[in-house]
Amino acid sequence: MTDKKINQKNEIKKEPKKEMAQSVRGMRDIFNEDYYYYQGFFEKAQEVAMYYGFKPIETPIMEQEALWTSGIGEGTDIIDKEMYTLKTKGGDKLAIRPEYTASIMRAYFEKGMQSLPQPVMLYSYGPVYRHDNPQNGRYREFRQFNLEILGTEKSIADALIIKTAVSILKEAGAQEIIVDINSIGDKESRPVYIKELVNYYKKHIADLSPIDRERLKTNPLRILDSKDPRTIKINENAPDSIASLSSAGKKHFKQVLEYLDQMNIAYRINKNLVRGLSYYSHTVFEILETSGGTDVTPLAIGGGGRYDYLAKTLGAKKDVPAMGMAIGVDRVVEATWFKKLEPRIMKKPKIYFIQLGFEAKLKSLNVVEQLRMAHIPIMQSISKDTLGIQLAIAEKSGAPYALIFGHKEAIDNTVIVRDMQNRKQETIKLDHLAEYLKKLK
Ligand code: AMP
């Protein structure tokens, strides 16, 4: 191929050199062992969720943009700068899922789940997209395992969500889990608290960073989890939300903590924890794994909260009290403590299948099929022809046995079974092969 073309006037025209296509920043290919780890984690998470009574749901990866703009609310990072949006040819404004909760609430109404016995407990798994700044443990495409309980205001739902997530993370290898928890109040107490907070920040406005000054107008609660060092200092003495909780709010929070005590889940009350999304009310929490020591702040591996007022912001006639959380699966799979879970279908093949010449290749897929029916997985290199090369690959693969299937064997309907360690070989009739291989240790 040449990058020069001759046009009609016989002039040589240079074609621009094409760059090889690359994946999008903040998005990755997941393959080899990693693929199985993700799948293994999902299988385990699904199993635990099922034991606690959750049912699966898969919602579309795209929704109307308004679902999230009204659900999550402006003044949040997701809505202000992180959502991937697009306009269809028909003019619809859609967005690619930046989180699950709003979709689940939509599905709850659209599928008439209000008429089911309440609460409705659902889990989901899939990719989530946020145009965030990629860095360690922070991607633009990442996966969440999501849990939601819709249709109850009871504190046991908050506890059950946290317990299920903690159990999943422990099964995945987490050693030391701590739950950072706070209550940001209900309809009655939240405006009172926000007013108090705004008054406090106004007194310190000169020291607030420009972004936090902006948040004072759009979403003052967000100033509490500001990363700006000056604001962090100001936050030390900021009024705390728990002090202004209504008596119902206080009771709810106290009960949640009692459940956590009862279940021996370690927690600490973090008065600056508000979480990014504005639909939260009452309980908000984040889950951290601290076995790596306390000198580095560990990344949150999960987080969530109660969202009793989301339904109405999405246009429902009445609110549906609900509680949910999401586990950041990429952060789990990348953690040093991750147990390297593998899916149950994964079977490490013990057999390397060597095929020599066309005659053998012609029949080889029937042999593989015969073994598949007998649940015996194999490895093979279908494009290689010589015995030497295939034996070398078999050796490297670590498979304890190789099958050698050449011209003669194909005619005789036999195959040679080679013990890779002591190099002993035995010729076996194809009809008896599966049976014979099953007996090998
Ligand atoms: P959130 O949906 O913001 O409540 O996040 C729930 C969990 O998802 C977090 O605790 C993280 O573990 C994970 N997470 C959030 N954002 C990202 C990201 N950009 N990259 C990887 N994981 C993330």
CSV table of C-alpha atoms and ligand atoms in Angstrom, one decimal:
chain,number,residue,atom,x,y,z
A,1,MET,CA,0.0,0.0,0.0
A,2,THR,CA,1.2,3.5,-0.7
A,3,ASP,CA,0.0,6.8,0.7
A,4,LYS,CA,0.5,8.4,-2.7
A,5,LYS,CA,-2.2,8.4,-5.4
A,6,ILE,CA,-1.9,9.5,-9.0
A,7,ASN,CA,-4.9,11.7,-10.1
A,8,GLN,CA,-6.3,12.2,-13.6
A,9,LYS,CA,-3.8,14.9,-14.4
A,10,ASN,CA,-1.0,12.5,-13.5
A,11,GLU,CA,-0.1,14.6,-10.5
A,12,ILE,CA,1.0,12.7,-7.5
A,13,LYS,CA,-1.3,13.6,-4.6
A,14,LYS,CA,-0.2,12.8,-1.1
A,15,GLU,CA,-2.9,11.3,1.1
A,16,PRO,CA,-2.9,12.3,4.8
A,17,LYS,CA,-1.4,9.6,6.9
A,18,LYS,CA,-4.1,7.8,9.0
A,19,GLU,CA,-3.4,7.5,12.7
A,20,MET,CA,-4.4,4.1,14.1
A,21,ALA,CA,-7.7,4.4,16.0
A,22,GLN,CA,-7.4,4.6,19.7
A,23,SER,CA,-9.9,4.1,22.6
A,24,VAL,CA,-11.5,7.1,24.1
A,25,ARG,CA,-9.8,8.8,27.1
A,26,GLY,CA,-11.0,7.3,30.4
A,27,MET,CA,-12.4,4.2,28.7
A,28,ARG,CA,-10.6,0.8,28.6
A,29,ASP,CA,-10.7,-2.6,27.0
A,30,ILE,CA,-11.2,-5.3,29.5
A,31,PHE,CA,-9.9,-8.7,28.4
A,32,ASN,CA,-8.0,-11.9,29.6
A,33,GLU,CA,-8.1,-12.5,33.3
A,34,ASP,CA,-9.6,-9.1,34.0
A,35,TYR,CA,-12.7,-9.9,32.0
A,36,TYR,CA,-13.2,-13.0,34.2
A,37,TYR,CA,-12.6,-11.0,37.4
A,38,TYR,CA,-15.4,-8.6,36.5
A,39,GLN,CA,-17.6,-11.4,35.6
A,40,GLY,CA,-16.7,-13.3,38.8
A,41,PHE,CA,-17.4,-10.3,40.9
A,42,PHE,CA,-20.7,-9.8,39.3
A,43,GLU,CA,-21.7,-13.5,39.8
A,44,LYS,CA,-20.8,-13.3,43.5
A,45,ALA,CA,-22.5,-9.9,44.0
A,46,GLN,CA,-25.6,-11.2,42.2
A,47,GLU,CA,-25.6,-14.3,44.4
A,48,VAL,CA,-25.4,-12.3,47.6
A,49,ALA,CA,-28.1,-9.9,46.5
A,50,MET,CA,-30.3,-12.8,45.6
A,51,TYR,CA,-29.9,-14.3,49.1
A,52,TYR,CA,-31.0,-11.0,50.6
A,53,GLY,CA,-34.1,-10.9,48.4
A,54,PHE,CA,-33.1,-8.6,45.6
A,55,LYS,CA,-34.4,-9.2,42.0
A,56,PRO,CA,-32.6,-8.2,38.8
A,57,ILE,CA,-33.4,-5.4,36.5
A,58,GLU,CA,-31.7,-4.1,33.4
A,59,THR,CA,-32.6,-0.6,32.2
A,60,PRO,CA,-31.5,1.0,28.9
A,61,ILE,CA,-28.1,2.6,28.8
A,62,MET,CA,-29.7,5.7,27.4
A,63,GLU,CA,-32.7,7.7,28.7
A,64,GLN,CA,-34.2,11.1,28.1
A,65,GLU,CA,-31.7,13.6,29.3
A,66,ALA,CA,-34.4,15.3,31.5
A,67,LEU,CA,-34.6,12.1,33.6
A,68,TRP,CA,-31.3,12.9,35.1
A,69,THR,CA,-31.3,16.7,34.9
A,70,SER,CA,-34.5,16.8,37.0
A,71,GLY,CA,-33.7,13.8,39.1
A,72,ILE,CA,-30.1,14.6,40.1
A,73,GLY,CA,-30.5,18.3,39.9
A,74,GLU,CA,-28.4,21.2,38.8
A,75,GLY,CA,-25.5,22.4,40.9
A,76,THR,CA,-24.2,18.8,40.9
A,77,ASP,CA,-21.0,17.7,39.1
A,78,ILE,CA,-22.8,15.1,37.1
A,79,ILE,CA,-25.4,17.4,35.6
A,80,ASP,CA,-23.2,20.5,35.3
A,81,LYS,CA,-20.2,18.9,33.6
A,82,GLU,CA,-20.1,15.1,33.5
A,83,MET,CA,-23.1,13.8,31.6
A,84,TYR,CA,-22.7,12.5,28.0
A,85,THR,CA,-25.6,13.8,26.1
A,86,LEU,CA,-26.7,13.6,22.5
A,87,LYS,CA,-29.4,14.7,20.2
A,88,THR,CA,-31.0,12.1,18.0
A,89,LYS,CA,-31.8,12.6,14.3
A,90,GLY,CA,-35.5,12.9,15.4
A,91,GLY,CA,-34.5,15.7,17.8
A,92,ASP,CA,-34.8,13.8,21.2
A,93,LYS,CA,-32.3,14.9,23.8
A,94,LEU,CA,-30.9,11.7,25.3
A,95,ALA,CA,-28.1,11.0,27.9
A,96,ILE,CA,-26.0,8.0,28.5
A,97,ARG,CA,-26.5,6.7,32.1
A,98,PRO,CA,-24.3,8.6,34.6
A,99,GLU,CA,-26.0,6.5,37.5
A,100,TYR,CA,-28.7,4.0,37.9
A,101,THR,CA,-31.1,5.4,40.5
A,102,ALA,CA,-33.2,7.7,38.3
A,103,SER,CA,-33.6,4.9,35.7
A,104,ILE,CA,-34.8,2.5,38.4
A,105,MET,CA,-37.3,5.0,39.7
A,106,ARG,CA,-38.6,5.6,36.2
A,107,ALA,CA,-38.9,1.8,35.6
A,108,TYR,CA,-40.7,1.4,38.9
A,109,PHE,CA,-43.5,3.7,37.7
A,110,GLU,CA,-43.5,2.7,34.1
A,111,LYS,CA,-43.7,-1.0,34.9
A,112,GLY,CA,-46.4,-0.5,37.6
A,113,MET,CA,-44.2,-1.7,40.4
A,114,GLN,CA,-46.2,0.4,42.9
A,115,SER,CA,-48.9,-2.2,42.7
A,116,LEU,CA,-46.5,-5.0,43.8
A,117,PRO,CA,-46.1,-5.9,47.4
A,118,GLN,CA,-43.7,-3.2,48.8
A,119,PRO,CA,-40.9,-2.7,49.1
A,120,VAL,CA,-39.5,-3.6,45.7
A,121,MET,CA,-35.9,-4.7,45.9
A,122,LEU,CA,-33.8,-4.5,42.8
A,123,TYR,CA,-30.2,-5.0,41.7
A,124,SER,CA,-28.5,-4.0,38.4
A,125,TYR,CA,-25.0,-4.2,36.9
A,126,GLY,CA,-23.5,-2.4,34.0
A,127,PRO,CA,-21.4,0.5,32.7
A,128,VAL,CA,-21.9,4.0,33.8
A,129,TYR,CA,-20.5,7.1,32.1
A,130,ARG,CA,-19.2,10.4,33.6
A,131,HIS,CA,-17.1,13.0,31.8
A,132,ASP,CA,-14.9,13.2,34.9
A,133,ASN,CA,-11.2,13.8,35.1
A,134,PRO,CA,-9.5,10.4,34.6
A,135,GLN,CA,-7.0,9.5,37.3
A,136,ASN,CA,-6.3,6.6,39.5
A,137,GLY,CA,-9.5,4.7,40.1
A,138,ARG,CA,-11.5,7.3,38.2
A,139,TYR,CA,-12.7,6.5,34.7
A,140,ARG,CA,-15.1,8.0,32.3
A,141,GLU,CA,-16.6,4.5,31.7
A,142,PHE,CA,-16.8,2.4,34.8
A,143,ARG,CA,-19.1,-0.3,36.1
A,144,GLN,CA,-21.4,-0.3,39.0
A,145,PHE,CA,-23.3,-2.9,40.9
A,146,ASN,CA,-26.4,-1.2,42.1
A,147,LEU,CA,-28.9,-2.0,44.8
A,148,GLU,CA,-32.2,-0.3,45.4
A,149,ILE,CA,-35.1,-0.7,47.8
A,150,LEU,CA,-38.2,1.2,46.7
A,151,GLY,CA,-41.4,1.7,48.6
A,152,THR,CA,-40.5,1.9,52.3
A,153,GLU,CA,-39.3,4.7,54.6
A,154,LYS,CA,-38.3,2.2,57.3
A,155,SER,CA,-34.8,2.3,58.6
A,156,ILE,CA,-34.3,-1.4,58.1
A,157,ALA,CA,-34.1,-0.7,54.3
A,158,ASP,CA,-31.1,1.6,54.9
A,159,ALA,CA,-29.5,-1.1,57.0
A,160,LEU,CA,-30.3,-3.9,54.5
A,161,ILE,CA,-28.7,-1.9,51.7
A,162,ILE,CA,-25.6,-1.3,53.7
A,163,LYS,CA,-25.4,-4.9,55.0
A,164,THR,CA,-25.9,-6.4,51.5
A,165,ALA,CA,-23.1,-4.2,50.1
A,166,VAL,CA,-20.8,-5.0,52.9
A,167,SER,CA,-21.4,-8.7,52.5
A,168,ILE,CA,-20.7,-8.5,48.8
A,169,LEU,CA,-17.4,-6.6,49.4
A,170,LYS,CA,-16.3,-9.1,52.1
A,171,GLU,CA,-17.0,-12.0,49.7
A,172,ALA,CA,-14.8,-10.2,47.2
A,173,GLY,CA,-12.0,-10.1,49.7
A,174,ALA,CA,-12.4,-6.8,51.6
A,175,GLN,CA,-10.7,-7.1,55.0
A,176,GLU,CA,-11.4,-3.9,56.8
A,177,ILE,CA,-14.6,-2.1,55.9
A,178,ILE,CA,-15.6,1.1,57.3
A,179,VAL,CA,-18.9,3.0,56.5
A,180,ASP,CA,-18.8,6.8,56.6
A,181,ILE,CA,-22.3,7.8,57.4
A,182,ASN,CA,-24.3,11.0,57.9
A,183,SER,CA,-27.9,12.2,57.8
A,184,ILE,CA,-28.8,15.2,55.8
A,185,GLY,CA,-32.3,15.4,57.1
A,186,ASP,CA,-35.8,15.4,55.6
A,187,LYS,CA,-38.1,18.0,54.0
A,188,GLU,CA,-38.6,19.8,57.3
A,189,SER,CA,-35.1,19.9,58.6
A,190,ARG,CA,-33.1,20.3,55.4
A,191,PRO,CA,-34.2,23.9,54.5
A,192,VAL,CA,-33.5,24.9,58.1
A,193,TYR,CA,-30.0,23.3,58.0
A,194,ILE,CA,-29.2,24.8,54.6
A,195,LYS,CA,-30.1,28.3,55.8
A,196,GLU,CA,-27.8,27.8,58.8
A,197,LEU,CA,-25.1,26.6,56.5
A,198,VAL,CA,-25.5,29.5,54.1
A,199,ASN,CA,-25.3,32.0,56.9
A,200,TYR,CA,-22.1,30.4,58.1
A,201,TYR,CA,-20.5,30.4,54.7
A,202,LYS,CA,-21.5,34.0,54.1
A,203,LYS,CA,-19.5,35.0,57.1
A,204,HIS,CA,-16.4,33.3,55.5
A,205,ILE,CA,-17.2,34.2,51.9
A,206,ALA,CA,-13.9,36.0,51.4
A,207,ASP,CA,-12.0,32.7,52.1
A,208,LEU,CA,-14.1,30.4,49.9
A,209,SER,CA,-12.7,29.3,46.6
A,210,PRO,CA,-14.6,30.7,43.5
A,211,ILE,CA,-16.1,27.3,42.8
A,212,ASP,CA,-17.4,27.1,46.4
A,213,ARG,CA,-18.8,30.6,46.2
A,214,GLU,CA,-20.7,29.5,43.2
A,215,ARG,CA,-22.0,26.5,45.0
A,216,LEU,CA,-23.3,28.8,47.7
A,217,LYS,CA,-25.9,29.9,45.2
A,218,THR,CA,-26.6,26.5,43.5
A,219,ASN,CA,-26.0,23.7,46.0
A,220,PRO,CA,-24.6,24.9,49.3
A,221,LEU,CA,-24.5,21.3,50.7
A,222,ARG,CA,-21.8,20.5,48.2
A,223,ILE,CA,-19.4,23.0,49.9
A,224,LEU,CA,-19.1,20.5,52.7
A,225,ASP,CA,-17.3,17.9,50.6
A,226,SER,CA,-15.2,20.5,48.8
A,227,LYS,CA,-11.6,19.5,48.0
A,228,ASP,CA,-10.3,23.1,48.3
A,229,PRO,CA,-7.8,23.3,51.3
A,230,ARG,CA,-9.2,26.7,52.4
A,231,THR,CA,-12.8,25.4,52.3
A,232,ILE,CA,-11.8,22.3,54.2
A,233,LYS,CA,-10.5,24.5,57.0
A,234,ILE,CA,-13.7,26.5,57.0
A,235,ASN,CA,-15.7,23.3,57.1
A,236,GLU,CA,-14.1,22.2,60.3
A,237,ASN,CA,-16.5,24.5,62.2
A,238,ALA,CA,-19.5,24.4,59.9
A,239,PRO,CA,-22.8,23.6,61.6
A,240,ASP,CA,-23.6,19.9,61.4
A,241,SER,CA,-26.8,18.5,59.9
A,242,ILE,CA,-27.4,16.0,62.6
A,243,ALA,CA,-27.9,18.8,65.1
A,244,SER,CA,-30.8,20.2,63.1
A,245,LEU,CA,-32.6,17.0,62.3
A,246,SER,CA,-36.3,16.8,63.0
A,247,SER,CA,-37.3,14.4,65.8
A,248,ALA,CA,-38.4,11.9,63.1
A,249,GLY,CA,-35.1,12.3,61.2
A,250,LYS,CA,-33.1,11.8,64.4
A,251,LYS,CA,-35.1,8.7,65.3
A,252,HIS,CA,-34.5,7.3,61.8
A,253,PHE,CA,-30.8,7.9,61.9
A,254,LYS,CA,-30.5,6.5,65.4
A,255,GLN,CA,-32.2,3.3,64.3
A,256,VAL,CA,-30.0,2.9,61.2
A,257,LEU,CA,-26.9,3.2,63.5
A,258,GLU,CA,-28.5,0.6,65.9
A,259,TYR,CA,-28.8,-1.8,63.0
A,260,LEU,CA,-25.2,-1.3,62.1
A,261,ASP,CA,-24.1,-1.9,65.7
A,262,GLN,CA,-26.3,-5.0,65.8
A,263,MET,CA,-24.6,-6.3,62.6
A,264,ASN,CA,-21.1,-5.4,63.7
A,265,ILE,CA,-20.6,-3.1,60.8
A,266,ALA,CA,-17.9,-0.5,61.6
A,267,TYR,CA,-19.0,3.0,60.9
A,268,ARG,CA,-18.0,6.6,61.7
A,269,ILE,CA,-20.3,9.6,61.5
A,270,ASN,CA,-18.9,12.0,59.0
A,271,LYS,CA,-20.7,15.4,59.3
A,272,ASN,CA,-19.1,16.6,56.0
A,273,LEU,CA,-20.5,13.7,54.0
A,274,VAL,CA,-23.3,14.9,51.7
A,275,ARG,CA,-22.6,13.0,48.4
A,276,GLY,CA,-22.8,14.6,45.0
A,277,LEU,CA,-26.4,14.1,44.1
A,278,SER,CA,-29.1,16.5,45.3
A,279,TYR,CA,-31.9,13.9,45.5
A,280,TYR,CA,-30.6,12.4,48.8
A,281,SER,CA,-32.4,12.8,52.1
A,282,HIS,CA,-31.8,11.3,55.5
A,283,THR,CA,-29.1,8.7,55.4
A,284,VAL,CA,-26.0,9.1,53.1
A,285,PHE,CA,-23.0,6.9,53.3
A,286,GLU,CA,-19.8,5.8,51.6
A,287,ILE,CA,-17.9,2.5,52.0
A,288,LEU,CA,-14.1,2.5,52.4
A,289,GLU,CA,-11.7,-0.4,52.7
A,290,THR,CA,-8.8,0.6,55.0
A,291,SER,CA,-6.6,-2.5,55.1
A,292,GLY,CA,-4.0,-0.6,53.1
A,293,GLY,CA,-3.3,1.7,56.1
A,294,THR,CA,-4.5,5.1,57.0
A,295,ASP,CA,-1.8,7.3,55.6
A,296,VAL,CA,-3.5,7.4,52.2
A,297,THR,CA,-7.2,8.1,52.0
A,298,PRO,CA,-8.7,5.1,50.4
A,299,LEU,CA,-11.0,5.6,47.4
A,300,ALA,CA,-14.7,5.0,48.2
A,301,ILE,CA,-15.7,1.6,46.9
A,302,GLY,CA,-19.3,2.2,47.2
A,303,GLY,CA,-21.8,4.9,48.2
A,304,GLY,CA,-25.5,5.7,48.4
A,305,GLY,CA,-28.3,7.0,50.4
A,306,ARG,CA,-32.0,7.5,50.9
A,307,TYR,CA,-33.9,9.4,48.2
A,308,ASP,CA,-37.4,9.9,49.5
A,309,TYR,CA,-38.2,12.8,47.2
A,310,LEU,CA,-36.9,11.7,43.9
A,311,ALA,CA,-40.2,10.3,42.6
A,312,LYS,CA,-41.9,13.7,42.5
A,313,THR,CA,-39.0,15.5,40.9
A,314,LEU,CA,-39.4,12.9,38.1
A,315,GLY,CA,-43.1,13.9,37.7
A,316,ALA,CA,-44.8,11.3,39.9
A,317,LYS,CA,-47.9,12.3,41.7
A,318,LYS,CA,-46.6,11.1,45.0
A,319,ASP,CA,-43.3,10.4,46.5
A,320,VAL,CA,-41.9,6.9,47.0
A,321,PRO,CA,-39.5,6.5,49.9
A,322,ALA,CA,-36.5,4.6,48.8
A,323,MET,CA,-32.9,3.8,49.5
A,324,GLY,CA,-30.0,2.7,47.3
A,325,MET,CA,-26.3,2.3,46.7
A,326,ALA,CA,-23.8,1.5,44.1
A,327,ILE,CA,-20.5,-0.4,44.3
A,328,GLY,CA,-17.7,0.9,42.1
A,329,VAL,CA,-16.7,-2.5,40.5
A,330,ASP,CA,-13.6,-1.3,38.8
A,331,ARG,CA,-12.2,-0.1,42.1
A,332,VAL,CA,-13.0,-3.5,43.7
A,333,VAL,CA,-11.4,-5.5,40.9
A,334,GLU,CA,-8.3,-3.3,41.0
A,335,ALA,CA,-7.9,-3.3,44.8
A,336,THR,CA,-5.0,-5.2,46.3
A,337,TRP,CA,-7.4,-7.1,48.6
A,338,PHE,CA,-9.6,-8.3,45.7
A,339,LYS,CA,-9.9,-12.1,45.8
A,340,LYS,CA,-9.7,-12.6,42.0
A,341,LEU,CA,-13.1,-14.1,41.8
A,342,GLU,CA,-13.8,-16.0,38.6
A,343,PRO,CA,-17.1,-16.9,37.1
A,344,ARG,CA,-18.4,-20.4,37.7
A,345,ILE,CA,-18.4,-21.3,34.0
A,346,MET,CA,-14.6,-20.8,34.0
A,347,LYS,CA,-12.8,-24.1,33.8
A,348,LYS,CA,-9.1,-24.1,33.4
A,349,PRO,CA,-8.4,-26.5,30.5
A,350,LYS,CA,-6.1,-29.3,31.2
A,351,ILE,CA,-5.9,-30.5,27.7
A,352,TYR,CA,-4.0,-29.0,24.7
A,353,PHE,CA,-5.3,-30.2,21.4
A,354,ILE,CA,-2.7,-30.5,18.6
A,355,GLN,CA,-3.9,-31.0,15.1
A,356,LEU,CA,-1.6,-31.9,12.2
A,357,GLY,CA,-2.5,-31.5,8.6
A,358,PHE,CA,-5.7,-30.9,6.7
A,359,GLU,CA,-7.2,-34.4,7.2
A,360,ALA,CA,-7.0,-34.0,10.9
A,361,LYS,CA,-8.1,-30.4,11.0
A,362,LEU,CA,-11.2,-31.4,9.0
A,363,LYS,CA,-12.3,-33.8,11.7
A,364,SER,CA,-10.9,-31.8,14.6
A,365,LEU,CA,-13.9,-29.6,15.3
A,366,ASN,CA,-16.0,-32.8,15.7
A,367,VAL,CA,-13.5,-33.9,18.4
A,368,VAL,CA,-13.8,-30.6,20.2
A,369,GLU,CA,-17.6,-30.8,20.0
A,370,GLN,CA,-17.5,-34.3,21.4
A,371,LEU,CA,-15.4,-33.0,24.3
A,372,ARG,CA,-17.6,-30.0,24.8
A,373,MET,CA,-20.6,-32.2,25.2
A,374,ALA,CA,-18.7,-34.1,27.8
A,375,HIS,CA,-17.7,-30.8,29.5
A,376,ILE,CA,-14.0,-31.1,28.8
A,377,PRO,CA,-12.5,-27.7,27.9
A,378,ILE,CA,-9.4,-27.6,25.7
A,379,MET,CA,-6.9,-25.1,24.4
A,380,GLN,CA,-5.7,-25.2,20.7
A,381,SER,CA,-3.9,-23.1,18.1
A,382,ILE,CA,-5.9,-23.6,15.0
A,383,SER,CA,-3.6,-21.8,12.7
A,384,LYS,CA,-0.4,-23.7,13.5
A,385,ASP,CA,0.6,-26.7,11.5
A,386,THR,CA,3.8,-28.3,12.8
A,387,LEU,CA,4.0,-30.6,15.8
A,388,GLY,CA,7.1,-28.8,17.2
A,389,ILE,CA,5.4,-25.4,17.4
A,390,GLN,CA,2.2,-26.8,18.8
A,391,LEU,CA,4.0,-28.9,21.4
A,392,ALA,CA,6.0,-25.8,22.5
A,393,ILE,CA,2.8,-23.8,22.9
A,394,ALA,CA,1.3,-26.7,24.8
A,395,GLU,CA,4.3,-26.8,27.1
A,396,LYS,CA,4.1,-23.1,27.7
A,397,SER,CA,0.4,-23.3,28.5
A,398,GLY,CA,1.0,-25.5,31.5
A,399,ALA,CA,-1.6,-28.1,30.3
A,400,PRO,CA,-0.7,-31.4,31.8
A,401,TYR,CA,-1.9,-33.3,28.8
A,402,ALA,CA,-1.8,-32.9,25.0
A,403,LEU,CA,-3.9,-34.6,22.4
A,404,ILE,CA,-2.1,-35.3,19.1
A,405,PHE,CA,-4.4,-35.7,16.2
A,406,GLY,CA,-2.6,-36.3,12.8
A,407,HIS,CA,-3.4,-37.8,9.5
A,408,LYS,CA,-3.1,-41.4,10.7
A,409,GLU,CA,-5.2,-40.8,13.8
A,410,ALA,CA,-7.9,-39.1,11.7
A,411,ILE,CA,-8.2,-42.1,9.4
A,412,ASP,CA,-8.1,-44.6,12.4
A,413,ASN,CA,-10.5,-42.5,14.5
A,414,THR,CA,-8.0,-42.4,17.3
A,415,VAL,CA,-6.0,-39.7,19.1
A,416,ILE,CA,-2.7,-39.8,20.9
A,417,VAL,CA,-2.9,-38.7,24.6
A,418,ARG,CA,0.5,-37.4,25.8
A,419,ASP,CA,1.4,-36.8,29.4
A,420,MET,CA,3.3,-33.6,29.2
A,421,GLN,CA,5.4,-34.3,32.3
A,422,ASN,CA,6.7,-37.8,31.6
A,423,ARG,CA,6.1,-37.7,27.9
A,424,LYS,CA,4.3,-41.0,27.9
A,425,GLN,CA,1.9,-41.4,25.0
A,426,GLU,CA,-1.1,-43.6,24.6
A,427,THR,CA,-3.4,-44.1,21.6
A,428,ILE,CA,-7.1,-43.9,22.4
A,429,LYS,CA,-10.1,-44.6,20.3
A,430,LEU,CA,-12.1,-41.3,19.7
A,431,ASP,CA,-15.2,-43.1,20.9
A,432,HIS,CA,-13.6,-43.6,24.3
A,433,LEU,CA,-11.7,-40.3,24.5
A,434,ALA,CA,-14.0,-38.3,26.7
A,435,GLU,CA,-14.4,-41.2,29.2
A,436,TYR,CA,-10.6,-41.7,29.2
A,437,LEU,CA,-9.8,-38.0,29.8
A,438,LYS,CA,-12.3,-37.8,32.6
A,439,LYS,CA,-10.4,-40.5,34.5
A,440,LEU,CA,-7.1,-38.6,34.3
A,441,LYS,CA,-6.4,-36.6,37.4
B,1,AMP,P1,-21.8,7.3,43.0
B,1,AMP,O1,-22.7,6.8,41.9
B,1,AMP,O2,-21.2,8.6,42.7
B,1,AMP,O3,-22.5,7.3,44.3
B,1,AMP,O4,-20.6,6.3,43.2
B,1,AMP,C1,-20.7,5.0,43.7
B,1,AMP,C2,-19.4,4.3,43.5
B,1,AMP,O5,-19.0,4.3,42.2
B,1,AMP,C3,-18.2,5.1,44.2
B,1,AMP,O6,-18.1,4.8,45.5
B,1,AMP,C4,-17.1,4.6,43.4
B,1,AMP,O7,-16.6,3.4,43.9
B,1,AMP,C5,-17.6,4.3,42.0
B,1,AMP,N1,-17.3,5.5,41.1
B,1,AMP,C6,-17.8,6.7,41.1
B,1,AMP,N2,-17.3,7.4,40.1
B,1,AMP,C7,-16.3,6.7,39.5
B,1,AMP,C8,-15.4,6.9,38.4
B,1,AMP,N3,-15.3,8.0,37.7
B,1,AMP,N4,-14.6,5.8,38.1
B,1,AMP,C9,-14.6,4.6,38.8
B,1,AMP,N5,-15.5,4.4,39.8
B,1,AMP,C10,-16.3,5.4,40.2
